[in-house]
Coordinates of C-alpha atoms and ligand atoms in Angstrom, one line a residue:
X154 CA 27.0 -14.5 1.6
X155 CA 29.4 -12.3 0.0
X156 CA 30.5 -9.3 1.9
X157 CA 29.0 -6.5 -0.7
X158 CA 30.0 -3.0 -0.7
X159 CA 26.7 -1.0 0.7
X160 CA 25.7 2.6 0.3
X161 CA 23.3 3.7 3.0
X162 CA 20.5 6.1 1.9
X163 CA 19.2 8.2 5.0
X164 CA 15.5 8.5 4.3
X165 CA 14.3 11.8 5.3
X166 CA 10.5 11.5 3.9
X167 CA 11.3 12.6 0.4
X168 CA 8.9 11.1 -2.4
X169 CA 11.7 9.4 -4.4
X170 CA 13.8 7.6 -1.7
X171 CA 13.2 4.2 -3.9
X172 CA 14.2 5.3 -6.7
X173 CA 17.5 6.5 -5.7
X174 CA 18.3 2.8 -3.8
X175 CA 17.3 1.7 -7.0
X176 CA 19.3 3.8 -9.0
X177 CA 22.2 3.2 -7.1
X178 CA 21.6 -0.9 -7.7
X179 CA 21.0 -0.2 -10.8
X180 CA 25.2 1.3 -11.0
X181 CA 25.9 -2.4 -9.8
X182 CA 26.2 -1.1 -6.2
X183 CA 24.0 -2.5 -3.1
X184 CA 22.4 0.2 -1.2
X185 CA 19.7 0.2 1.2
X186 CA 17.1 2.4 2.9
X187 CA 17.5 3.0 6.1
X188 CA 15.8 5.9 8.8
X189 CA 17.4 9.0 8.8
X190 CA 18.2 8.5 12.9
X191 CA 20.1 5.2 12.2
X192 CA 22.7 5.0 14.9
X193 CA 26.1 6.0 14.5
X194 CA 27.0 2.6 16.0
X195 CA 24.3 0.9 13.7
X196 CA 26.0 2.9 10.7
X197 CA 29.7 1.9 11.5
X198 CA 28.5 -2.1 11.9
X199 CA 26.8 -1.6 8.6
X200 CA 30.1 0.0 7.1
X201 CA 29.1 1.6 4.3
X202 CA 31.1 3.1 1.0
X203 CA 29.4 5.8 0.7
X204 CA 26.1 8.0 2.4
X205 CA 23.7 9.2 0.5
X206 CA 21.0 11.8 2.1
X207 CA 17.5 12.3 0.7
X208 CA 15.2 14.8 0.0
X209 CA 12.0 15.4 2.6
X210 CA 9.1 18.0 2.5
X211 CA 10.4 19.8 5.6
X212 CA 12.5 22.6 6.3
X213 CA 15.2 22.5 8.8
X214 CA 14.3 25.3 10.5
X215 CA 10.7 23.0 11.2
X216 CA 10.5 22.7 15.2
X217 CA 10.1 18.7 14.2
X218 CA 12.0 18.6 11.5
X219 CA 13.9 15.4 10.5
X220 CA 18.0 15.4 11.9
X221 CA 20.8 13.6 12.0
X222 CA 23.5 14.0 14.4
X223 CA 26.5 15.9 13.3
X224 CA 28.9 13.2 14.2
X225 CA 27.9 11.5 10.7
X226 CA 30.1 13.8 9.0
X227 CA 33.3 12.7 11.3
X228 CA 33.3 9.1 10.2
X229 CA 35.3 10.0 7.2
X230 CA 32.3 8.4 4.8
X231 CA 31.6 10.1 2.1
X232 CA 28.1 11.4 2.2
X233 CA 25.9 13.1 -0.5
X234 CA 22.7 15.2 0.3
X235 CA 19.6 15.4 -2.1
X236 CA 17.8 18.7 -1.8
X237 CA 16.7 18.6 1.7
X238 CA 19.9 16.1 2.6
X239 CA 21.6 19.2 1.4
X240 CA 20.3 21.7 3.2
X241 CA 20.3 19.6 6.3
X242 CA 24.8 19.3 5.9
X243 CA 24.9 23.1 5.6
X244 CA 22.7 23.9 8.6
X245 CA 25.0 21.4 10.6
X246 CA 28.0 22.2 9.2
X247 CA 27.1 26.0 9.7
X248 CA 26.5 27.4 6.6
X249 CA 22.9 29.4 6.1
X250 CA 19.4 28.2 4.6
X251 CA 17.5 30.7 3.2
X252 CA 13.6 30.1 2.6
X253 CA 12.8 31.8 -0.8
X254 CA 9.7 33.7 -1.9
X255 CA 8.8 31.5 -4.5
X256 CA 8.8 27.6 -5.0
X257 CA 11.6 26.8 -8.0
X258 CA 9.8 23.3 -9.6
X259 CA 10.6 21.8 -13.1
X260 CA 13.7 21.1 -14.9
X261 CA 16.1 24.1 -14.7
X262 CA 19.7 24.9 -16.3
X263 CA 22.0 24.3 -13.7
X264 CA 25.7 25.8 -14.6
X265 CA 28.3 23.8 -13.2
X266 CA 31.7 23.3 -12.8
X267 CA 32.6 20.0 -14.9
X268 CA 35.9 20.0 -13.0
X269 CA 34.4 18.5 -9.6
X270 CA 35.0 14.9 -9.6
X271 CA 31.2 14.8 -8.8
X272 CA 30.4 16.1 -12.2
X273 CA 32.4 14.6 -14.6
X274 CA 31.8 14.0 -18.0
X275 CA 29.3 17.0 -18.3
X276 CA 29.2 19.8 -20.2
X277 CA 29.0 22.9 -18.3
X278 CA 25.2 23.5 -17.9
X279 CA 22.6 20.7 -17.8
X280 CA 19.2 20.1 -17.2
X281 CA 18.2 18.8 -14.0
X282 CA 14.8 18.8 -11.7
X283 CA 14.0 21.3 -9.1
X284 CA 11.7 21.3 -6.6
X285 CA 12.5 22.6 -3.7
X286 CA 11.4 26.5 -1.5
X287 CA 14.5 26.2 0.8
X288 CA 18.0 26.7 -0.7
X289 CA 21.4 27.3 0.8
X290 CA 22.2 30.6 0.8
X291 CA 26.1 30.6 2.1
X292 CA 28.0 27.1 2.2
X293 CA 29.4 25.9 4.9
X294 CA 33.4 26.7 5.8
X295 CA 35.3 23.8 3.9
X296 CA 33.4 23.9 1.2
X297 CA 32.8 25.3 -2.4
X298 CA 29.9 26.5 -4.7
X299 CA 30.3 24.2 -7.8
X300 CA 27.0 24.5 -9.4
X301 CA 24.1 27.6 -9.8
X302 CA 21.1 28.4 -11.5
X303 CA 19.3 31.7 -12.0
X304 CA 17.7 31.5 -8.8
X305 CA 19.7 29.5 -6.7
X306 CA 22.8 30.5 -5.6
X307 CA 24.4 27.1 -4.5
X308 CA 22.8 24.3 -6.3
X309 CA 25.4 22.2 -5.8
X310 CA 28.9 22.0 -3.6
X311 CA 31.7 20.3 -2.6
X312 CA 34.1 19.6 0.3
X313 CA 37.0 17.5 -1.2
X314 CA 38.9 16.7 1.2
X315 CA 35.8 15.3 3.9
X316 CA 34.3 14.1 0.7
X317 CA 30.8 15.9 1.6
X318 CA 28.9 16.7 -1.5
X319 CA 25.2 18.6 -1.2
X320 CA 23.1 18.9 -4.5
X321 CA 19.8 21.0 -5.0
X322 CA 18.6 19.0 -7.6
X323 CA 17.3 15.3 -8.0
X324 CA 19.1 13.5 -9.7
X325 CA 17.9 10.1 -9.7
X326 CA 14.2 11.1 -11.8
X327 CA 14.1 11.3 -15.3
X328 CA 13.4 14.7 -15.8
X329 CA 16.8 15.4 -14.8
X330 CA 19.2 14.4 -18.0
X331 CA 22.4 12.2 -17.6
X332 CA 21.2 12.5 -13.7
X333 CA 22.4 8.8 -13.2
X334 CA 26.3 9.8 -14.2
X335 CA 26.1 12.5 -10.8
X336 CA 25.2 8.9 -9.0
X337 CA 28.0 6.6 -10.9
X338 CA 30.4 9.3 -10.1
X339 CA 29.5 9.7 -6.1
X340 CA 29.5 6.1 -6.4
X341 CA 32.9 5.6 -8.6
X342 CA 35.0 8.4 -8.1
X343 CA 34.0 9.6 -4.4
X344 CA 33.1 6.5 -3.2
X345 CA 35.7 4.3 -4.8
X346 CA 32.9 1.3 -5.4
X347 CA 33.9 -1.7 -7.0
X348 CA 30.4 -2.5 -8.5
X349 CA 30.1 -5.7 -6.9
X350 CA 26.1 -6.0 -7.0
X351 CA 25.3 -8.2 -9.8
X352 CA 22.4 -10.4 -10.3
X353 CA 24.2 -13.6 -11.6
X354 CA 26.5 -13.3 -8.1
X355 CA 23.3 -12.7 -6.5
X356 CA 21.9 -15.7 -7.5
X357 CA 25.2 -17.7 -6.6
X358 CA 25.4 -16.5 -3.3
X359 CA 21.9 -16.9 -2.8
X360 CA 21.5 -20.5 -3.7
X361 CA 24.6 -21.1 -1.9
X362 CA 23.6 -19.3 1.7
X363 CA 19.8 -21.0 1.5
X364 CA 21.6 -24.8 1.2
X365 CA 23.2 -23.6 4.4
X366 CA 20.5 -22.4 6.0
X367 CA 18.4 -25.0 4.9
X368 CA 20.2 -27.9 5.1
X369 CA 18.3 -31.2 5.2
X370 CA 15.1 -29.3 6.3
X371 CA 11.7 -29.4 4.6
X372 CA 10.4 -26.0 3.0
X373 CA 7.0 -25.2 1.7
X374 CA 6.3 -22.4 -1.0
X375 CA 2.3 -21.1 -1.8
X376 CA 3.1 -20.4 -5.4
X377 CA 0.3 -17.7 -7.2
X378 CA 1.7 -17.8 -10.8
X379 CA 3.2 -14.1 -9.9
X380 CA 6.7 -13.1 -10.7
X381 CA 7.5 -12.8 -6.9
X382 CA 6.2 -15.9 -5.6
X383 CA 7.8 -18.2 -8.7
X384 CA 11.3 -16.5 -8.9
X385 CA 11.4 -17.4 -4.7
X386 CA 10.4 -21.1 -5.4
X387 CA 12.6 -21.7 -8.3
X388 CA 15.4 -19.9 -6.2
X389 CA 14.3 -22.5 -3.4
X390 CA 14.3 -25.6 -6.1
X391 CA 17.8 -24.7 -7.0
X392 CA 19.1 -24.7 -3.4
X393 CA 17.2 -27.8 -1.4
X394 CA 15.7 -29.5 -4.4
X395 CA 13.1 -31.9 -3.4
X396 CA 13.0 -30.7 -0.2
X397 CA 11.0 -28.0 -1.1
X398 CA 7.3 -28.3 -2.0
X399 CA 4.8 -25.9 -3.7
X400 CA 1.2 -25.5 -3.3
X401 CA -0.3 -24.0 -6.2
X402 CA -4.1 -23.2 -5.1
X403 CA -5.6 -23.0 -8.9
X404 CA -9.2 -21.0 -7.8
X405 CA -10.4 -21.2 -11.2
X406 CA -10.0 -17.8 -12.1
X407 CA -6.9 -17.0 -13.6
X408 CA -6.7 -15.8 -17.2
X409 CA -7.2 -18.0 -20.0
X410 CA -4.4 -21.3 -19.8
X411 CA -3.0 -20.1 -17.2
X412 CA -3.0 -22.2 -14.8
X413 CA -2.0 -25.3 -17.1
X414 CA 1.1 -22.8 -18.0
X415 CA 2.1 -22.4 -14.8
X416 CA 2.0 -26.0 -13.7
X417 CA 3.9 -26.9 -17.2
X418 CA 6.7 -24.7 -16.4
X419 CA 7.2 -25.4 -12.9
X420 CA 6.8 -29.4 -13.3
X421 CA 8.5 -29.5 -16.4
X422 CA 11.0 -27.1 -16.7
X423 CA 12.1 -27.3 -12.9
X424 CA 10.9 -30.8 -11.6
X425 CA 9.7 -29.1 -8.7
X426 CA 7.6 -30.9 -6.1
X427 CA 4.2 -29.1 -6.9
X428 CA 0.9 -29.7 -5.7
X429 CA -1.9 -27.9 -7.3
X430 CA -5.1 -28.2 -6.0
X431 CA -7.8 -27.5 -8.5
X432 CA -10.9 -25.3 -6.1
X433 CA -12.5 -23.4 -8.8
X434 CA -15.6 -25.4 -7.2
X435 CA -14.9 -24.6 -4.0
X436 CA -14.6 -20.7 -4.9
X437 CA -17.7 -20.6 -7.2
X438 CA -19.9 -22.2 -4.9
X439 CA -18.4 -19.7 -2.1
X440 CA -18.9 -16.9 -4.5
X441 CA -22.4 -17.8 -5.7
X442 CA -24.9 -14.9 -5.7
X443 CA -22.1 -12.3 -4.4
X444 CA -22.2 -9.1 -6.0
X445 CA -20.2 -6.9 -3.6
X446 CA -16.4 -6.5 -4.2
X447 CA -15.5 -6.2 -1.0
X448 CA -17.1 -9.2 -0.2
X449 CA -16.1 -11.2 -3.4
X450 CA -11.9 -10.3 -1.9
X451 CA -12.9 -11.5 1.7
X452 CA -14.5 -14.2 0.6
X453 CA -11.4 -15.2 -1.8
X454 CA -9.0 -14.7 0.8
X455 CA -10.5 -16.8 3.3
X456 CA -10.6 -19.6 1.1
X457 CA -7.1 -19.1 -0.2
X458 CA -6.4 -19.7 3.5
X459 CA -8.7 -22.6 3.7
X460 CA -7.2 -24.5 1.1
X461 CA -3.7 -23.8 1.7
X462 CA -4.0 -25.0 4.9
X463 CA -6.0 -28.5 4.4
X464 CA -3.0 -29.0 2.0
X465 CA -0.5 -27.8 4.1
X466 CA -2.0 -29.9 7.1
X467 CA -1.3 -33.4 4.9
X468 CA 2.6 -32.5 4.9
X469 CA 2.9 -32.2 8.7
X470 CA 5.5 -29.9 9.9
X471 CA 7.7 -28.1 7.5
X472 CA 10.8 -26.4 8.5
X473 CA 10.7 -23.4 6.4
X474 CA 7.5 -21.2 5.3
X475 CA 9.1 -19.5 1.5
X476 CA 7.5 -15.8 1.1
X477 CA 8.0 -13.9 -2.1
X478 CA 8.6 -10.6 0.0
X479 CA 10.6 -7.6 -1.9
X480 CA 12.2 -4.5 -0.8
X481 CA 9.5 -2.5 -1.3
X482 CA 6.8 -4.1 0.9
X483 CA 10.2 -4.0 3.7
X484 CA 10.9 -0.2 3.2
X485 CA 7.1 0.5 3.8
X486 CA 6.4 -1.3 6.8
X487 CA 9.4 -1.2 8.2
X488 CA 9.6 2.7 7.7
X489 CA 6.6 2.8 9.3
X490 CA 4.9 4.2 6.0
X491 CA 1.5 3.3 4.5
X492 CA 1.0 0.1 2.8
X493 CA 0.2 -0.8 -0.6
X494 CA -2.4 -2.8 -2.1
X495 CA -1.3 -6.2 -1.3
X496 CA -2.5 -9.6 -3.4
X497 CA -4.5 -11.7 -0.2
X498 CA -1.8 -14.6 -1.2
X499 CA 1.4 -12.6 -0.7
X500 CA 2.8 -12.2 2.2
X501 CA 1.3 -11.9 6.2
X502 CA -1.9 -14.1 5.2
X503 CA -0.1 -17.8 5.9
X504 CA 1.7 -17.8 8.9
X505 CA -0.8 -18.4 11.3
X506 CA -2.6 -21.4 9.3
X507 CA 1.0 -23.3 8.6
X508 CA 2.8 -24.9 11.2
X509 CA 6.5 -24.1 10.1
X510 CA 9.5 -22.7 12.1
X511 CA 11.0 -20.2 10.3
X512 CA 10.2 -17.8 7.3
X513 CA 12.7 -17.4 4.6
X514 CA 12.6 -14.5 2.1
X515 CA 14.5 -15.1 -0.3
X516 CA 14.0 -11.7 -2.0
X517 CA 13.6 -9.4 0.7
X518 CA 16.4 -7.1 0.1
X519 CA 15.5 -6.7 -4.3
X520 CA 13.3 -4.5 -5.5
X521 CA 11.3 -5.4 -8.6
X522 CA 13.3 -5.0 -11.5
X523 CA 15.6 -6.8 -9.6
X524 CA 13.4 -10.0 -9.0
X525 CA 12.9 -9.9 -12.6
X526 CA 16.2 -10.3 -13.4
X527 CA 16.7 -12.8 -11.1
X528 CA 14.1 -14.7 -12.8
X529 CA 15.8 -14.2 -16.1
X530 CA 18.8 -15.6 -14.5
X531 CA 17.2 -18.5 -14.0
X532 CA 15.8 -19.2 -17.0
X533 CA 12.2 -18.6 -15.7
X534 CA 10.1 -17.2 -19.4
X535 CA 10.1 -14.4 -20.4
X536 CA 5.8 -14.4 -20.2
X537 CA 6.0 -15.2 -16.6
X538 CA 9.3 -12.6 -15.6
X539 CA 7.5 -9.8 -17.2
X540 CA 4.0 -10.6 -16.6
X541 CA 1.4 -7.7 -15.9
X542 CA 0.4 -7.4 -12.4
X543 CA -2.7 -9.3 -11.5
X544 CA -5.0 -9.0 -8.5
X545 CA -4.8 -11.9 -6.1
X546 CA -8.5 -12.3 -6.3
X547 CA -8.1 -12.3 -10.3
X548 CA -11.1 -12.4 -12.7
X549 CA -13.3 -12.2 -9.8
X550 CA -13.1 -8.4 -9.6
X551 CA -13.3 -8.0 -13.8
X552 CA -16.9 -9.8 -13.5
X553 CA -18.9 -7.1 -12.1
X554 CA -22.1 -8.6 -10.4
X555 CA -22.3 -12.2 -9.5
X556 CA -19.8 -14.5 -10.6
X557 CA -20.5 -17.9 -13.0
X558 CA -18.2 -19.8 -14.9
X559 CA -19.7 -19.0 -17.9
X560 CA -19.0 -15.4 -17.4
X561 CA -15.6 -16.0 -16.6
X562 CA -15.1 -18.1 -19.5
X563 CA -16.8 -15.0 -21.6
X564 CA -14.1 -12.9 -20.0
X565 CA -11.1 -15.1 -20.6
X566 CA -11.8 -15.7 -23.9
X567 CA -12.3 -11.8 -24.7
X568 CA -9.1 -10.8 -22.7
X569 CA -7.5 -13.3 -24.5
X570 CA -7.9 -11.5 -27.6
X571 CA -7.2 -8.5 -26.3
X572 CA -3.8 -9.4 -25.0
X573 CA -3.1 -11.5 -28.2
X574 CA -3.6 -8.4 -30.3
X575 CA -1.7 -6.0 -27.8
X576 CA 1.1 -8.5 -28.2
X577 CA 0.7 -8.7 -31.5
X578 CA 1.0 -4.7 -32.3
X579 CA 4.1 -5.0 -29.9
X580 CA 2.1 -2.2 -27.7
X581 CA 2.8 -4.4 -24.7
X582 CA 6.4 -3.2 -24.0
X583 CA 4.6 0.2 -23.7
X584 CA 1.3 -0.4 -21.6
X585 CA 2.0 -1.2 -18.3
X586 CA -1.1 -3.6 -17.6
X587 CA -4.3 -3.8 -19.9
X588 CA -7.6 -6.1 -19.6
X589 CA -11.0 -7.0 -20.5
X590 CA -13.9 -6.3 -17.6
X591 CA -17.3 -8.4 -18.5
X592 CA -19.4 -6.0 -17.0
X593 CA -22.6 -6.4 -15.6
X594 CA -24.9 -4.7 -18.7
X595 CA -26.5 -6.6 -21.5
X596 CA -27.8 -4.7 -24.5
X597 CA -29.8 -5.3 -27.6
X598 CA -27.6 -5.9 -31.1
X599 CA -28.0 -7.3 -34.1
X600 CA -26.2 -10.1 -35.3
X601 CA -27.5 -11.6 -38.9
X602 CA -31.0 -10.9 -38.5
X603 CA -30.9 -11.6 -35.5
X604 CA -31.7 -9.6 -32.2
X605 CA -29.5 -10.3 -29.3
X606 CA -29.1 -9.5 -25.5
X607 CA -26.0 -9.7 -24.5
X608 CA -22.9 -8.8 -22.7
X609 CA -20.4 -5.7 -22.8
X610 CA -16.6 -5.8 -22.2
X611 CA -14.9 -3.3 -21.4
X612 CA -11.2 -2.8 -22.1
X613 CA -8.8 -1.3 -20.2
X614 CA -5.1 -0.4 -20.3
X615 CA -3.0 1.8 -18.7
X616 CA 0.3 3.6 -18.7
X617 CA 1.8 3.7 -15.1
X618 CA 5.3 3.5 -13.6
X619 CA 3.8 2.7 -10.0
X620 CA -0.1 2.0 -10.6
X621 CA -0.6 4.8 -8.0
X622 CA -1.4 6.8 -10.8
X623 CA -2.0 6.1 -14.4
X624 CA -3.1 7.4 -17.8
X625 CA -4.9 5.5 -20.1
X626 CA -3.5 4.2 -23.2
X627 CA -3.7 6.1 -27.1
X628 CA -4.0 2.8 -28.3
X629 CA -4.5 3.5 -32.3
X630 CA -8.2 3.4 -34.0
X631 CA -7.1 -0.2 -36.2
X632 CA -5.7 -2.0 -33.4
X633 CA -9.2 -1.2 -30.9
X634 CA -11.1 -1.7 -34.1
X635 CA -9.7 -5.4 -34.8
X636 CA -9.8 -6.2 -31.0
X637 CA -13.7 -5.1 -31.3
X638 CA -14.5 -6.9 -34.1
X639 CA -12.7 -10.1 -33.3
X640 CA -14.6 -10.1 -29.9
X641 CA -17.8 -9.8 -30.9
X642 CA -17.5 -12.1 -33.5
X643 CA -15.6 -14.9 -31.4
X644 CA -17.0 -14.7 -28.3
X645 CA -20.2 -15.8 -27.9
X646 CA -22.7 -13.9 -25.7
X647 CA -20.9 -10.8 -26.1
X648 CA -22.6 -8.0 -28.6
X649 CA -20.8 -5.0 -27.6
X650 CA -17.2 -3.3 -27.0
X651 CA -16.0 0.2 -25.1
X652 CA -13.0 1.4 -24.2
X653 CA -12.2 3.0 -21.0
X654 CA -10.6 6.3 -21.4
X655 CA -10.4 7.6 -17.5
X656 CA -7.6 8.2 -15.7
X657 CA -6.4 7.2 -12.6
X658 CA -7.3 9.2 -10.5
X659 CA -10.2 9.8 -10.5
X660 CA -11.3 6.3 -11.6
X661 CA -9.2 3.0 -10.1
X662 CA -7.2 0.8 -13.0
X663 CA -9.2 -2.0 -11.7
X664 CA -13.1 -2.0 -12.6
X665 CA -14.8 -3.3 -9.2
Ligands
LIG72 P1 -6.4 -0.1 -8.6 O1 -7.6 -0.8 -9.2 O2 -6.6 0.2 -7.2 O3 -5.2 -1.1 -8.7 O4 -6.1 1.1 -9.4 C1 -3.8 -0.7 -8.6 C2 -3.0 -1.9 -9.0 O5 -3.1 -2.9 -8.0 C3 -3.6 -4.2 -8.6 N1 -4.4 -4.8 -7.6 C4 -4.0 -5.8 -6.9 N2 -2.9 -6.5 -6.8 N3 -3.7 -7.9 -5.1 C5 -2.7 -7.5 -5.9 O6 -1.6 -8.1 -5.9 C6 -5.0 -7.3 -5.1 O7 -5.9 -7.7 -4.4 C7 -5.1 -6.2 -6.1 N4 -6.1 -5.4 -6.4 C8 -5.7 -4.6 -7.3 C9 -4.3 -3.7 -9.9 O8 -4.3 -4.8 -10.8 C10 -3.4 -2.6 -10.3 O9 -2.3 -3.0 -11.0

């Protein structure tokens, strides 16, 4: 592949290491996160434009406090330190760190000097976030103050001619405004970046270095219907054609269509070699009479596996096993840092049921936005490149109680609705994921003059940037009023409608 420029970002624990990688990427720059005791031989190999220190909850004067050796700042790269990155240059480079009385935290007026090549373009105050207890109280000999607030006395500073810059602030959130033009300008005017990362070159160079790689060779691809897994297959199509193959193991519960959607646009639109193994049987009967979620996951998973592999087993060996890994699931494990909630079918699972020789991850270095883009590129649909995130184990966990197929088709035909009238209102650029649950409780109603016992759904949606945490959505009065009314009057069985209007925390987005 092309030779990219790369900016390495020294992760020192803080809370938004992602988002600046990201933020850089998103300048048209490649960066990656790396730990903050990389090697200086590891660091020259890597040869990056530019360094770029995060923040971290400790202090430098902490007995186990995270370090990098000084010779970093002799390679003549330039470096910039967030916050604690900042803090950690001055104690190196000799200057003092004070610990203050009181925590600064929030967006604060920062005064700075708009003549530093680092702050260009700004006025001479700006809004940027805080947080920090720590600040630098003298800079370090070579270098000058070129930003302050009222209670920090070196909120930002500069050592031209080494091309060390140290900022207090973050700029990479949103709180902080114009915060992405402090990164273009480290990146542009320090750094002297080209702005090579593109996603069209991306997808050039990809196609290009998997035909290599792949050559002649047989890979296989378990496809879920999920942006991750489809951009990696249609990646794959592109490169080895034919050669590639695609189980797609259709468990019967997926949302309304979906499963006839996915097959149409991967057989149709790509011609890829897909195999789709209808099991909703198979699951149902495995599922019959199970009322615990935990249970209803394990049992999902296992069968995933099951099936997968009975399929797998008729191709004999493949070459190549295709994962939809991303960035994100990289920078946590291989940072050593807690995992996220992972769908059973995405990535660790297969391995050990497939006889293949290698794995190729064909998005292992993007982070999501990134994927999507990809898919754009390739002229995946829009429904599919921006769809909402969906458990692995799917309706499954949004039929509380034992599972049938008529209550799933009861739930997919109300969540249908829902979604159609969310998409409708154009409210679905703004909610990040939103559903119907069947729960388990029946109810007396009235319908004509009729009594009736039957179901309530319960709808969800949420606003979230990373579903650790969420709010749930102000959807207005009309658009929950027709999304009631339609339900109950189109879906049979059902006789009653509530919203869900917990957070997260305390409550889970998912109802299980
Ligand atoms: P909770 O319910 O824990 O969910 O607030 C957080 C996010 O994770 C999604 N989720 C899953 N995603 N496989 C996945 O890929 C799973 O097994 C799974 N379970 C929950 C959930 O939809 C929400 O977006």
């Amino acid at each position: 592949m092309k030779k990219n420029e790369v900016i390495l970002i020294l992760d020192f624990g803080g809370q938004y290491n992602q988002l600046i990688a990201r933020r850089v990427r998103e300048c048209n720059v490649y960066s990656e996160v790396v730990p903050f005791d990389i090697s200086i031989e590891k660091i020259k190999e890597k040869n990056p434009k530019g360094i770029i220190f995060t923040g971290g909850p400790a202090s430098v004067y902490g007995e186990n406090s995270p370090k990098c050796g000084p010779q970093i700042f002799e390679l003549g790269i330039p470096i910039l330190g967030i916050c604690y990155g900042m803090q950690l240059m001055t104690h190196t480079l000799g200057g003092k760190v004070t610990r203050a009385e009181k925590r600064e935290y929030g967006t604060t007026r920062v005064f700075i000097d708009n003549t530093s090549k680092l702050f260009d373009g700004f006025e001479t105050t700006n809004g940027f976030l805080m947080s920090h207890t720590d600040f630098v109280e003298t800079v370090p000999v070579g270098f000058k103050n070129i930003g302050k607030t009222d209670s920090c006395p070196n909120a930002a500073m500069a050592n031209d001619e080494k091309k060390l810059y140290g900022i207090q602030f973050h700029p990479e959130v949103n709180n902080s405004e114009n915060g992405i033009l402090v990164i273009k300008n480290f990146l542009y005017q320090i750094c002297n970046c080209q702005g090579d990362w593109q996603m069209s070159s991306f997808v050039e160079d990809s196609i290009k270095t998997l035909k290599e790689k792949i050559g002649n060779g047989k890979a296989l691809c378990a496809l879920s219907g999920g942006v991750d897994s489809s951009v990696a297959a249609v990646l794959l199509s592109k490169a080895i054609g034919k050669n590639l193959t695609c189980i797609f193991v259709d468990h019967g519960l997926l949302r309304k269509n979906e499963g006839d959607e996915v097959e149409k646009i991967f057989r149709e639109q790509y011609d890829i070699n897909l195999i789709r193994v209808n099991a909703e049987n198979r699951f149902l009967e495995k599922l019959a009479g199970v009322t615990d979620p935990e249970k209803k996951r394990k049992i999902i998973g296992e069968e995933f596996i099951r099936v997968f592999e009975q399929e797998a087993k008729k191709l004999g060996t493949v070459d190549f096993l295709v994962q939809g890994t991303i960035y994100p699931d990289v920078i946590e494990s291989g940072l050593g840092k807690s995992s996220v909630i992972k769908s059973h079918h995405n990535v660790g699972g297969l391995p050990d049921y497939v006889d293949f020789k290698e794995i190729v991850e064909p998005l292992r270095n993007l982070f999501k936005d990134e994927v999507r883009k990809v898919g754009l590129e390739l002229g995946i649909p829009e429904n599919l490149v921006f769809r909402q995130p969906f458990p692995g184990p799917g309706l499954a966990i949004r039929v509380i109680g034992d599972i049938t197929k008529d209550k799933l088709d009861i739930l997919r035909e109300a969540d249908a609705i829902f979604r159609e009238e969310i998409a409708k209102s154009g409210l679905h650029k703004s909610i990040n994921q939103y559903f119907a649950v069947l729960t388990n409780l029946r109810s007396v109603g009235v319908m004509g003059d009729e009594r009736t016992y039957d179901y309530t759904i319960a709808l969800r949606a949420v606003e979230t940037t990373d579903f650790m945490t969420g709010v749930w959505s102000k959807i207005p009065y009309e658009i929950l009023e027709k999304v009631s009314s339609r339900i109950v009057n189109e879906v049979k069985f059902v006789n009653r409608v509530v919203y869900d209007i917990t957070y997260k925390p305390p409550a889970t987005i998912e109802w299980e």
